[in-house]
Short mmCIF file of C-alpha atoms in Angstrom, two decimals:
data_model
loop_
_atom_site.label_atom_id
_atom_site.label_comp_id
_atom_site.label_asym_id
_atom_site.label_seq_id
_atom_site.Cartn_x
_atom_site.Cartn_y
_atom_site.Cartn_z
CA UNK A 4 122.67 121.35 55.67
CA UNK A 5 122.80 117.90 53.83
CA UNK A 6 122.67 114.55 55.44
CA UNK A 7 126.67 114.15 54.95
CA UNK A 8 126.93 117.28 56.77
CA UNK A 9 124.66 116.94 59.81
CA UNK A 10 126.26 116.21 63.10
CA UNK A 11 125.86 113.27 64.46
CA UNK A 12 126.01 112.63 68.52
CA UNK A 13 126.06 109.36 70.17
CA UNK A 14 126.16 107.81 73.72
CA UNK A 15 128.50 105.45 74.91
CA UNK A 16 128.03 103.59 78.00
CA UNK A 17 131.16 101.71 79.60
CA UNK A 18 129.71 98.10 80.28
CA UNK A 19 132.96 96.74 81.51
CA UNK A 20 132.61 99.26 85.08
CA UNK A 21 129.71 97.20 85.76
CA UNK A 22 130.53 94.96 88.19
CA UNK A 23 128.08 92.60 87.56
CA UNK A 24 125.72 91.38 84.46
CA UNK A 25 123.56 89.43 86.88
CA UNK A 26 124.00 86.52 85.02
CA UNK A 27 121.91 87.67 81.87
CA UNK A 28 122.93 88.45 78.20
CA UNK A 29 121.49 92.06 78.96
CA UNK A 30 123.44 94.56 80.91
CA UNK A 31 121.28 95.64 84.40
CA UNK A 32 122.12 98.41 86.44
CA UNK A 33 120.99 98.38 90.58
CA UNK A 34 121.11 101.65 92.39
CA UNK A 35 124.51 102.85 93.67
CA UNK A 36 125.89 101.52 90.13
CA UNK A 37 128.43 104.00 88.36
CA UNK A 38 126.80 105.39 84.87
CA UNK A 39 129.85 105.84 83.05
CA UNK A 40 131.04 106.58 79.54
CA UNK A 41 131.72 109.71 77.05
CA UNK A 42 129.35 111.56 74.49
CA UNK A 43 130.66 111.39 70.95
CA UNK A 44 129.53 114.54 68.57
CA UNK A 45 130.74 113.92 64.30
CA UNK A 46 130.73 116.23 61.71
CA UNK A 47 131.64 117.27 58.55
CA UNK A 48 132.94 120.72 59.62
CA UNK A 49 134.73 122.38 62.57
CA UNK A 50 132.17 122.66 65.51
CA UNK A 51 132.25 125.47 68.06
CA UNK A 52 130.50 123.90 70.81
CA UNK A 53 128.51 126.24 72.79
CA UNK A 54 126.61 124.31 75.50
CA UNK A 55 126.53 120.49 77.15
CA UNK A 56 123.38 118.98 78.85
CA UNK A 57 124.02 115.85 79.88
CA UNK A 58 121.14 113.93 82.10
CA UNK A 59 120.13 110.04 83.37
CA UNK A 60 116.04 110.39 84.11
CA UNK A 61 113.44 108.11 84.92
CA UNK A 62 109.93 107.79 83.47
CA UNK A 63 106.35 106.48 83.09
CA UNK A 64 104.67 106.39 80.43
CA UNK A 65 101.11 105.14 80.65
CA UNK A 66 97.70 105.28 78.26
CA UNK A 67 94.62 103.64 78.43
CA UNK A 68 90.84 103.76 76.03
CA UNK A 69 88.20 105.93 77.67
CA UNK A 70 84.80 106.01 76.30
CA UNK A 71 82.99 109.24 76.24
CA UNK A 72 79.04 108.77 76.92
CA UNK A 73 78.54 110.33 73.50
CA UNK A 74 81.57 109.07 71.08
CA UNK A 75 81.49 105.84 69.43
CA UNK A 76 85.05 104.94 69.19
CA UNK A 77 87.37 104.83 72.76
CA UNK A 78 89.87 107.86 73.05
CA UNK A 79 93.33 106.82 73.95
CA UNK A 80 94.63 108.92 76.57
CA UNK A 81 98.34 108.69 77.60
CA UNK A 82 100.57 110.54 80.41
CA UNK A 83 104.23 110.89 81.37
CA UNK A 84 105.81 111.22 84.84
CA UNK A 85 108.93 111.80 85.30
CA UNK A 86 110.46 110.84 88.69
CA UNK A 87 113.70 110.93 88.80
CA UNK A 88 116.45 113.36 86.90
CA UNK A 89 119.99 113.82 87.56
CA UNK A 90 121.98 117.06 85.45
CA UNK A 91 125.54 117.23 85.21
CA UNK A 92 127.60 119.97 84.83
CA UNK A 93 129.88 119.63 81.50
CA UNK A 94 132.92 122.03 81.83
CA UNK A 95 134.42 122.77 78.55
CA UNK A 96 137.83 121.49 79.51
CA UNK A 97 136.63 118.03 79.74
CA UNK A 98 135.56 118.54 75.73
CA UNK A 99 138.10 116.90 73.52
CA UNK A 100 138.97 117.16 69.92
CA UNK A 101 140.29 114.73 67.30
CA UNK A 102 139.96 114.34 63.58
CA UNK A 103 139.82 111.04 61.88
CA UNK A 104 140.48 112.79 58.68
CA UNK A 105 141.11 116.25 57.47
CA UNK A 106 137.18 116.02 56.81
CA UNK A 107 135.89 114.49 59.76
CA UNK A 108 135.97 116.13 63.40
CA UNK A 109 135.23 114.35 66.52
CA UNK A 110 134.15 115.62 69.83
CA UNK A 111 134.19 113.77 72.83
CA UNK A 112 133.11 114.53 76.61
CA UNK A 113 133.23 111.72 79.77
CA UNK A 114 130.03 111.42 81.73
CA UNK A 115 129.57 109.88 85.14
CA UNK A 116 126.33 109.18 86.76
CA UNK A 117 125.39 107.39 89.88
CA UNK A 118 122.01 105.79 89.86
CA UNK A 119 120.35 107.15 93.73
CA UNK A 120 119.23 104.59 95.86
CA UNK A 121 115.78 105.99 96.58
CA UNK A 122 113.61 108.91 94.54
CA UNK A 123 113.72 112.73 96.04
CA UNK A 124 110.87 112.48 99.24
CA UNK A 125 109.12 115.92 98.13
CA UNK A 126 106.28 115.08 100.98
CA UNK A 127 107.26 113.90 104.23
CA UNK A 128 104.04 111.46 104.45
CA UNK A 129 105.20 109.56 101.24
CA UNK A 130 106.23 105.87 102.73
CA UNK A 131 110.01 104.88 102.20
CA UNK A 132 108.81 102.13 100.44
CA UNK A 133 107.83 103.99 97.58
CA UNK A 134 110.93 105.80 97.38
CA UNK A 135 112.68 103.39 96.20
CA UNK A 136 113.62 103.00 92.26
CA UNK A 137 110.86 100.66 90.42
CA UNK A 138 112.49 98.19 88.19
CA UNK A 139 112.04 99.15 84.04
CA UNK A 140 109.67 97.43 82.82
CA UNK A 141 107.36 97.42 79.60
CA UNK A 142 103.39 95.06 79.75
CA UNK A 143 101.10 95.47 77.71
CA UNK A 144 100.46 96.63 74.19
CA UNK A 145 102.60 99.74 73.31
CA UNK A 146 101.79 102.74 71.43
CA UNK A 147 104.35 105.16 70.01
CA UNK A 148 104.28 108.97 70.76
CA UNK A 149 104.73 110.10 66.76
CA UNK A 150 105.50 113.79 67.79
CA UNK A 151 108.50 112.66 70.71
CA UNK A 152 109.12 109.17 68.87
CA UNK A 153 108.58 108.18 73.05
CA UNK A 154 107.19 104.57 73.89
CA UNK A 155 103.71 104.20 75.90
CA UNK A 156 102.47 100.84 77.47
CA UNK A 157 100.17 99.68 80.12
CA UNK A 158 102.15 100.48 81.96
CA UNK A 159 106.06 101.17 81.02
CA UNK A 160 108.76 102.75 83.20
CA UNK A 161 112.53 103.18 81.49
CA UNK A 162 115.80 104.96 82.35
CA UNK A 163 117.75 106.55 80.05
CA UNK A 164 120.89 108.94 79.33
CA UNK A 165 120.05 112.24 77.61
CA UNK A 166 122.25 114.49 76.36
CA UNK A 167 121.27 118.14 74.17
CA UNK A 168 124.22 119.67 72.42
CA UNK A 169 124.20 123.74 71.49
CA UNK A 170 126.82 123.77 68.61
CA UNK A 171 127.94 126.43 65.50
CA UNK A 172 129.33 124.98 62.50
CA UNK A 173 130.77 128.52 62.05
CA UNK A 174 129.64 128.07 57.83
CA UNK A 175 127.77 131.33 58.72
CA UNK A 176 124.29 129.34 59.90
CA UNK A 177 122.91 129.41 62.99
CA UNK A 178 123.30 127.66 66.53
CA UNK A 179 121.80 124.70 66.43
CA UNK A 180 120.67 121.95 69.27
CA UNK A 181 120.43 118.60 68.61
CA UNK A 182 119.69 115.61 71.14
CA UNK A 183 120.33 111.98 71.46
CA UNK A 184 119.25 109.10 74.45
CA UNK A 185 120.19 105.75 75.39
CA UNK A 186 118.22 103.59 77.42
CA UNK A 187 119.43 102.28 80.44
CA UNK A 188 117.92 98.91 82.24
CA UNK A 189 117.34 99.04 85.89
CA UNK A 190 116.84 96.15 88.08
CA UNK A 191 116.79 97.62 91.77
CA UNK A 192 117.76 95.51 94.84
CA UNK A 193 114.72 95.63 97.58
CA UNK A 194 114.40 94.89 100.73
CA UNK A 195 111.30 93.88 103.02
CA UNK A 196 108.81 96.00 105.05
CA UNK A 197 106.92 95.32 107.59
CA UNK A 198 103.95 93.20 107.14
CA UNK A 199 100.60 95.11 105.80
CA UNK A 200 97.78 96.67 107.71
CA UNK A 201 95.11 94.69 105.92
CA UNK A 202 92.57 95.70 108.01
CA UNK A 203 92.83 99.70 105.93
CA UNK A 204 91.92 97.42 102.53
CA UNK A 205 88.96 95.48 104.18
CA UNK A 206 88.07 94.40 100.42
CA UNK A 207 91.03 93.56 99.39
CA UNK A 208 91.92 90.74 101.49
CA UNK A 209 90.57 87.70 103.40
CA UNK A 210 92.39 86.42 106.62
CA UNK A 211 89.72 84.44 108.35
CA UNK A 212 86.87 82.21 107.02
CA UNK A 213 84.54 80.06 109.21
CA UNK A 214 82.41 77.45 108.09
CA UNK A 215 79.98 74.59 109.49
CA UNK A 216 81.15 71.34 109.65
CA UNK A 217 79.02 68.20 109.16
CA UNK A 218 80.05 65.10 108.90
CA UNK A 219 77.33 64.34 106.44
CA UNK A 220 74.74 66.40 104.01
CA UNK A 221 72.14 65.99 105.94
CA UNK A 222 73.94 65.17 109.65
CA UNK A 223 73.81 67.81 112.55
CA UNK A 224 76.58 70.07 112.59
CA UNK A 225 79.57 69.21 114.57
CA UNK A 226 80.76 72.49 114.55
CA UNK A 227 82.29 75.56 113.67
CA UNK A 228 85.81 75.51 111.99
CA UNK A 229 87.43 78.81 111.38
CA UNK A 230 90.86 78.99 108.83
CA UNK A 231 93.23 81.72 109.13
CA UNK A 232 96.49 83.16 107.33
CA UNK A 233 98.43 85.40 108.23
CA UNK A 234 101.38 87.78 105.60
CA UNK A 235 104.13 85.01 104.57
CA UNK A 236 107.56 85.57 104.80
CA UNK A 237 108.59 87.23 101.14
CA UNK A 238 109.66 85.42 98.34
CA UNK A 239 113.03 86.78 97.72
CA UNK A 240 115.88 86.29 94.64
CA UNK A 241 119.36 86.76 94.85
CA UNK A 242 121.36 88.05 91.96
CA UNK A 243 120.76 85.39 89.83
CA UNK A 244 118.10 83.02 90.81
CA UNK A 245 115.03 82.20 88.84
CA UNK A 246 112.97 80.89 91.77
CA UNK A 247 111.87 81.63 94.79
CA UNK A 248 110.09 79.98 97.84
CA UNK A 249 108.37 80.62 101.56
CA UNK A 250 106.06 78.81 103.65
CA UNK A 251 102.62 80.31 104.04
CA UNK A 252 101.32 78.94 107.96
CA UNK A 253 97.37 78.22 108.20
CA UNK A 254 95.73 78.02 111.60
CA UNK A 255 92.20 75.96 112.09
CA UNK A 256 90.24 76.54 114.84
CA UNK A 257 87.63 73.60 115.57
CA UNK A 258 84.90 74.86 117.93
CA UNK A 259 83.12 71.51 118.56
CA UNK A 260 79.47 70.95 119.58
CA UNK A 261 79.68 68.16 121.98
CA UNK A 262 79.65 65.19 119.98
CA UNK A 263 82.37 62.38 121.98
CA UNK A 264 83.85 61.64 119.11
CA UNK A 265 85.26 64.55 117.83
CA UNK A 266 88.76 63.51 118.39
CA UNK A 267 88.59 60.37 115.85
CA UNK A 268 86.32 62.90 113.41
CA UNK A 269 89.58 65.29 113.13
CA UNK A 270 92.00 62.73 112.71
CA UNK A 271 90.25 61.31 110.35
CA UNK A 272 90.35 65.33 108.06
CA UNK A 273 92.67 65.22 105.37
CA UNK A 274 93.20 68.75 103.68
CA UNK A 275 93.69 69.82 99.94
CA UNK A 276 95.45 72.60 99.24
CA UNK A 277 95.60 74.98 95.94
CA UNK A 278 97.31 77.62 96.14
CA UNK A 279 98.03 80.71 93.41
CA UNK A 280 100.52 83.72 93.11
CA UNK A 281 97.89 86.64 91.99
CA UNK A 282 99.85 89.50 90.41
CA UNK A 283 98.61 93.23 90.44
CA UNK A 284 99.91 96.04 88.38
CA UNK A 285 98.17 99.03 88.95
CA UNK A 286 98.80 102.46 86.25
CA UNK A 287 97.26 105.64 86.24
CA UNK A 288 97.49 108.48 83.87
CA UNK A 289 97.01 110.53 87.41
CA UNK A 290 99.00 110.06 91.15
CA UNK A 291 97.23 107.36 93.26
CA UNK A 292 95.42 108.70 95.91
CA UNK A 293 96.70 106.51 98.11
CA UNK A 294 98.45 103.15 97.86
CA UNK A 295 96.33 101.66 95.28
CA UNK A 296 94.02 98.94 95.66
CA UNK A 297 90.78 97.49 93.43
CA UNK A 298 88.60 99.82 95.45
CA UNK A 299 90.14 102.79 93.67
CA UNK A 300 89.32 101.01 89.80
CA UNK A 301 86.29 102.65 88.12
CA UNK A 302 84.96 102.73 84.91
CA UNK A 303 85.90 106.49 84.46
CA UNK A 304 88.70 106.83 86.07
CA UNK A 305 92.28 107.10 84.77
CA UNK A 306 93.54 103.94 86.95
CA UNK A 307 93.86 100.27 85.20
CA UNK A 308 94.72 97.50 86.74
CA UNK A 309 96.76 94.22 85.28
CA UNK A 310 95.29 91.29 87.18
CA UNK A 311 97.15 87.93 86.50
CA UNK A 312 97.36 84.19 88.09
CA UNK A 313 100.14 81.50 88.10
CA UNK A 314 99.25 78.28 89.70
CA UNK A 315 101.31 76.97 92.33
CA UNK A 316 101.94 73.05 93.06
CA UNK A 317 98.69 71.29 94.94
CA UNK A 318 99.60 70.05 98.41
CA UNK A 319 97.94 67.11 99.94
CA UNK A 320 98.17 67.53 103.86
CA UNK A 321 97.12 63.72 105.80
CA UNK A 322 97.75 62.64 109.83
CA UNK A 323 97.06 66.23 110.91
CA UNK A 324 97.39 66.78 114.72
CA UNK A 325 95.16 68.73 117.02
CA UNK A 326 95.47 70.12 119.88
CA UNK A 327 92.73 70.53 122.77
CA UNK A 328 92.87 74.12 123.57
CA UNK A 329 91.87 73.91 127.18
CA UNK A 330 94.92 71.26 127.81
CA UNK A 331 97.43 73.11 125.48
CA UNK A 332 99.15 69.99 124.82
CA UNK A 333 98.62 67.68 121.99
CA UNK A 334 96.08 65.34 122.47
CA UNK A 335 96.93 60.91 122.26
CA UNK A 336 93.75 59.11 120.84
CA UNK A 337 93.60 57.10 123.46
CA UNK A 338 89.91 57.65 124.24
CA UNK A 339 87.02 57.73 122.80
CA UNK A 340 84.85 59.82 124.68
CA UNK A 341 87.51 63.03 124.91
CA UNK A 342 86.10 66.12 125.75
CA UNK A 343 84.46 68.54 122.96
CA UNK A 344 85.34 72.18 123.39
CA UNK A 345 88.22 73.95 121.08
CA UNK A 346 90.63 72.47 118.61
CA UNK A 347 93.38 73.78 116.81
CA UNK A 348 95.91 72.93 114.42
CA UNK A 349 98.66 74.27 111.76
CA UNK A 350 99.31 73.56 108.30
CA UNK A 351 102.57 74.62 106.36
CA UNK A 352 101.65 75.30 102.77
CA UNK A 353 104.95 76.20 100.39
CA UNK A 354 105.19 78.30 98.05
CA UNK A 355 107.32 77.94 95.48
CA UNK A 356 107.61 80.26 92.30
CA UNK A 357 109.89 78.46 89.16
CA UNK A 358 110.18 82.13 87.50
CA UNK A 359 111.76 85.53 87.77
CA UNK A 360 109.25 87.82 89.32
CA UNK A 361 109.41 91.57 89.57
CA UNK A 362 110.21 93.14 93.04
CA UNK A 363 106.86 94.63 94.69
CA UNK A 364 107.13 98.48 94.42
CA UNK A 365 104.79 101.38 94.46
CA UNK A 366 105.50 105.32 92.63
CA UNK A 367 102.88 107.42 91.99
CA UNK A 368 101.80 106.24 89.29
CA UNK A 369 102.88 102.19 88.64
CA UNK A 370 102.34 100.18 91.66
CA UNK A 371 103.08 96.03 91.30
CA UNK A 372 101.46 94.33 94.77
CA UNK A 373 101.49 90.42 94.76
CA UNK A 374 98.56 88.48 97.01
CA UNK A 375 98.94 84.61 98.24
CA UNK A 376 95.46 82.88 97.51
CA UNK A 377 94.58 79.74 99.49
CA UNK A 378 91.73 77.24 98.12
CA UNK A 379 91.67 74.50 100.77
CA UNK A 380 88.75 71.67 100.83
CA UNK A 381 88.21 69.53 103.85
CA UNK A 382 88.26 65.57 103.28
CA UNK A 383 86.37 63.36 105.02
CA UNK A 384 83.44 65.96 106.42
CA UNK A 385 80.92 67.96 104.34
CA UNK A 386 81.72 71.70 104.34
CA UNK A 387 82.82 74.30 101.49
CA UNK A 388 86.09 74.92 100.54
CA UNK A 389 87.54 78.19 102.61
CA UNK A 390 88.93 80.65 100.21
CA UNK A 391 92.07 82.96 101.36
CA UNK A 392 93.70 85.76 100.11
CA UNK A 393 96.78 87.77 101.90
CA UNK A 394 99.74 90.05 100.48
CA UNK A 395 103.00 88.50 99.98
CA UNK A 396 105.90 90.58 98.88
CA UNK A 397 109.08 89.51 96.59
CA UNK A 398 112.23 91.12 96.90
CA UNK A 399 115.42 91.49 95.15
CA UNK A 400 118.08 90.55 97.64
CA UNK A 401 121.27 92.67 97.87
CA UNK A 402 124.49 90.78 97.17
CA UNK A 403 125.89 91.08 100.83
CA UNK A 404 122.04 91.47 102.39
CA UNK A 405 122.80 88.83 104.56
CA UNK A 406 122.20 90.96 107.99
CA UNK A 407 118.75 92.00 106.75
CA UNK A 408 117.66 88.38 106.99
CA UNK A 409 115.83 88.81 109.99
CA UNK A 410 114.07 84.90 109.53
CA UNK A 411 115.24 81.49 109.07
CA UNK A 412 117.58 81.20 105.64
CA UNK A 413 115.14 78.50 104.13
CA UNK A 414 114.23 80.32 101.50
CA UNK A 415 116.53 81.59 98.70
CA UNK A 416 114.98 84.96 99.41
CA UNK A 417 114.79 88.49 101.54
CA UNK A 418 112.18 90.92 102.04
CA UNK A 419 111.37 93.89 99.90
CA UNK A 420 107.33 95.72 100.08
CA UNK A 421 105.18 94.24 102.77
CA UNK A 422 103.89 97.37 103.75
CA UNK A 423 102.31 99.26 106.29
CA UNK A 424 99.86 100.64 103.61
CA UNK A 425 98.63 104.02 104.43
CA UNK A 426 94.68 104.13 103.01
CA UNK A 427 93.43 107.72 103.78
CA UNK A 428 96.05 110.47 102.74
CA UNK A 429 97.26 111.68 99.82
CA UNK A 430 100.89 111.62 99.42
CA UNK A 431 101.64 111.01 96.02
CA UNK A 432 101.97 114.00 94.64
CA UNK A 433 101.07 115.42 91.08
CA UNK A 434 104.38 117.26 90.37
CA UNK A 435 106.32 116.62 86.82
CA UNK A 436 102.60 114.71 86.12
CA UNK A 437 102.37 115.44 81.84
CA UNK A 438 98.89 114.81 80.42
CA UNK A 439 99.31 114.70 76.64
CA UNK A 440 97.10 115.48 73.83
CA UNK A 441 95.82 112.68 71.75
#
């Protein structure tokens, strides 16, 4: 069969039934969006069609280098998971037939695909919030599969329409199959979870830091101040925003040694405050154990980790009132001999992010987590900087997600993965896992 001969078969997908672009020159799709469209098959002859697959699948496809004790160059070893596939049924009376000339035939057949909310739950003990669809994405450097032609990146997940096509040309040959795909982009809408249990990833985060305060380097210690942070309110993005913001609160807890002017010494504490958006993509060639953290990452194992940093603005915090804890009410300076005893105040740090970030998600094999880190240096006393780190999640508000805000509208956002992380079982599981040769 010569190249002017061979059928051809391509997919068409309707752009105008989406009902929304998102505001970008790409077309996205979000779950519950109609796939729709028709299959075109061309030929040079009269085709007797004999059978239609038609499908709309999701994928990962992840490598990574390994080096064996004994082999001087790294081996690239790569894996593909599918988690999601949807089949329709093609009946033959949906096929149509026209010619564009007496020696061309066409072949057409409508498809119609809605993309799921959520992925099958094959285990009960697999958390909702990695059910839900990951966005597509593609980081990394990418190597191509020359035996499938397929795309592998560190890591990559992508939707696409397949269809195979069983056909006789009836010129005496042979059936013959022959396959075509069309990728799809996928931008799921999120929604926020309930706030991690940090204290199953002990080395993951830090919530609390205490430190001795002197007023100077070689002064008696005035006492013991303790910072603490608690999970933020998500950053969250509506259908077309490119930033996001929330408000990170920070307690201090003053346990004073006696000295009678304590009271003047804390007014007198002005606060610096860096803080940084870390980002954490996590790909395996194998299902995560459990939710993944760095405690999982070792040298020979088959899970990588993307670590990145964007710096946020620098806040300068002055005039900071405390409150006596035994009175519960906030102190006036109006002496200077005021008890010593417990102090506590609260600082409201923003956070504001001027980009487009990816919702937080998990699957089995791509995770993306996002942690809040807090440098804050005390002015005006001698002590170390305290160093924080908590999650933070960032959703992908739903259009009309409105009565999932559950907090004050202040921020152009709403809630997607602040899980309750599950640390000991195993409930990804290793089903349509595809280690592949190099």
């Amino acid at each position: 069969m010569t190249t002017e001969t061979t059928p051809c078969l391509r997919l068409f997908l309707d752009h105008a039934a989406k009902n929304s672009d998102r505001g970008g020159p790409i077309t996205s799709w979000a779950p519950a969006d109609s796939l729709t469209g028709h299959l075109e098959l061309s030929g040079a002859e009269f085709m007797a069609i004999e059978d239609i697959s038609m499908y709309f699948e999701g994928v990962a496809r992840n490598w990574i280098t390994e080096c064996a004790e004994y082999e001087r160059d790294p081996r690239v070893n790569k894996a593909e998971h599918k988690f999601l596939t949807q089949a329709q049924n093609i009946v033959p009376t949906t096929v149509s037939q026209r010619a564009l000339s007496p020696e061309r035939f066409i072949y057409e057949v409508p498809f119609h695909f809605v993309i799921p909310k959520a992925i099958a739950r094959l285990d009960s003990e697999v958390p909702e919030h990695c059910m839900q669809l990951p966005p597509s994405l593609e980081l990394g450097e990418s190597i191509t599969d020359e035996s499938t032609g397929h795309i592998f990146a560190q890591p990559s997940i992508s939707y696409y329409l397949r269809a195979d096509i069983t056909l006789n040309t009836g010129s005496g040959g042979s059936s013959m199959t022959i396959d075509t795909s069309l990728p799809v982009i996928v931008t799921p809408y999120t929604k926020e979870f309930p706030p991690t249990e940090t204290m199953d990833f002990p080395a993951e985060f830090k919530e609390k830091e205490s430190k001795e305060l002197r007023r100077h380097l070689m002064s008696r210690g005035l006492g013991m101040m303790t910072v603490s942070v608690r999970e933020p309110p998500a950053l969250s993005y509506d259908i077309q925003s490119v930033h996001a913001s929330t408000e990170v609160s920070v307690m201090l807890d003053f346990k004073s040694e006696g000295s009678s002017q304590i009271y003047q010494i804390l007014q007198s504490l002005n606060f610096e405050v860096s803080p940084l958006l870390r980002i954490k993509t996590f790909y395996s060639l194998q299902s995560f154990p459990s939710l993944p953290s760095r405690s999982l990452l070792s040298l020979k194992g088959v899970m990588r980790m993307r670590d990145e940093i964007i710096k946020l603005d620098r806040k300068s915090i002055r005039g900071v009132s405390w409150k006596c804890a035994f009175q519960l009410i906030e102190t006036p300076p109006r002496s200077a001999s005021l008890p010593g005893g417990r102090w506590i105040t609260h600082l409201s740090i923003p956070i504001t992010v001027d980009t487009r970030l990816l919702p937080t998600f998990c699957t089995s094999v791509v995770a993306r987590l996002y942690t809040t880190i807090l440098r804050i240096k005390v002015v005006g006393a001698r002590v170390e900087s305290f160093n924080l780190e908590v999650p933070l999640q960032v959703v992908h508000r739903f259009p009309d997600q409105h009565q999932f805000m559950q907090t004050d509208p202040i921020r152009d956002e709403q809630r997607f993965l602040a899980f309750r992380r599950d640390s000991e079982s195993s409930w990804l599981s290793d089903e349509a896992l595809r280690i592949l040769p190099e």
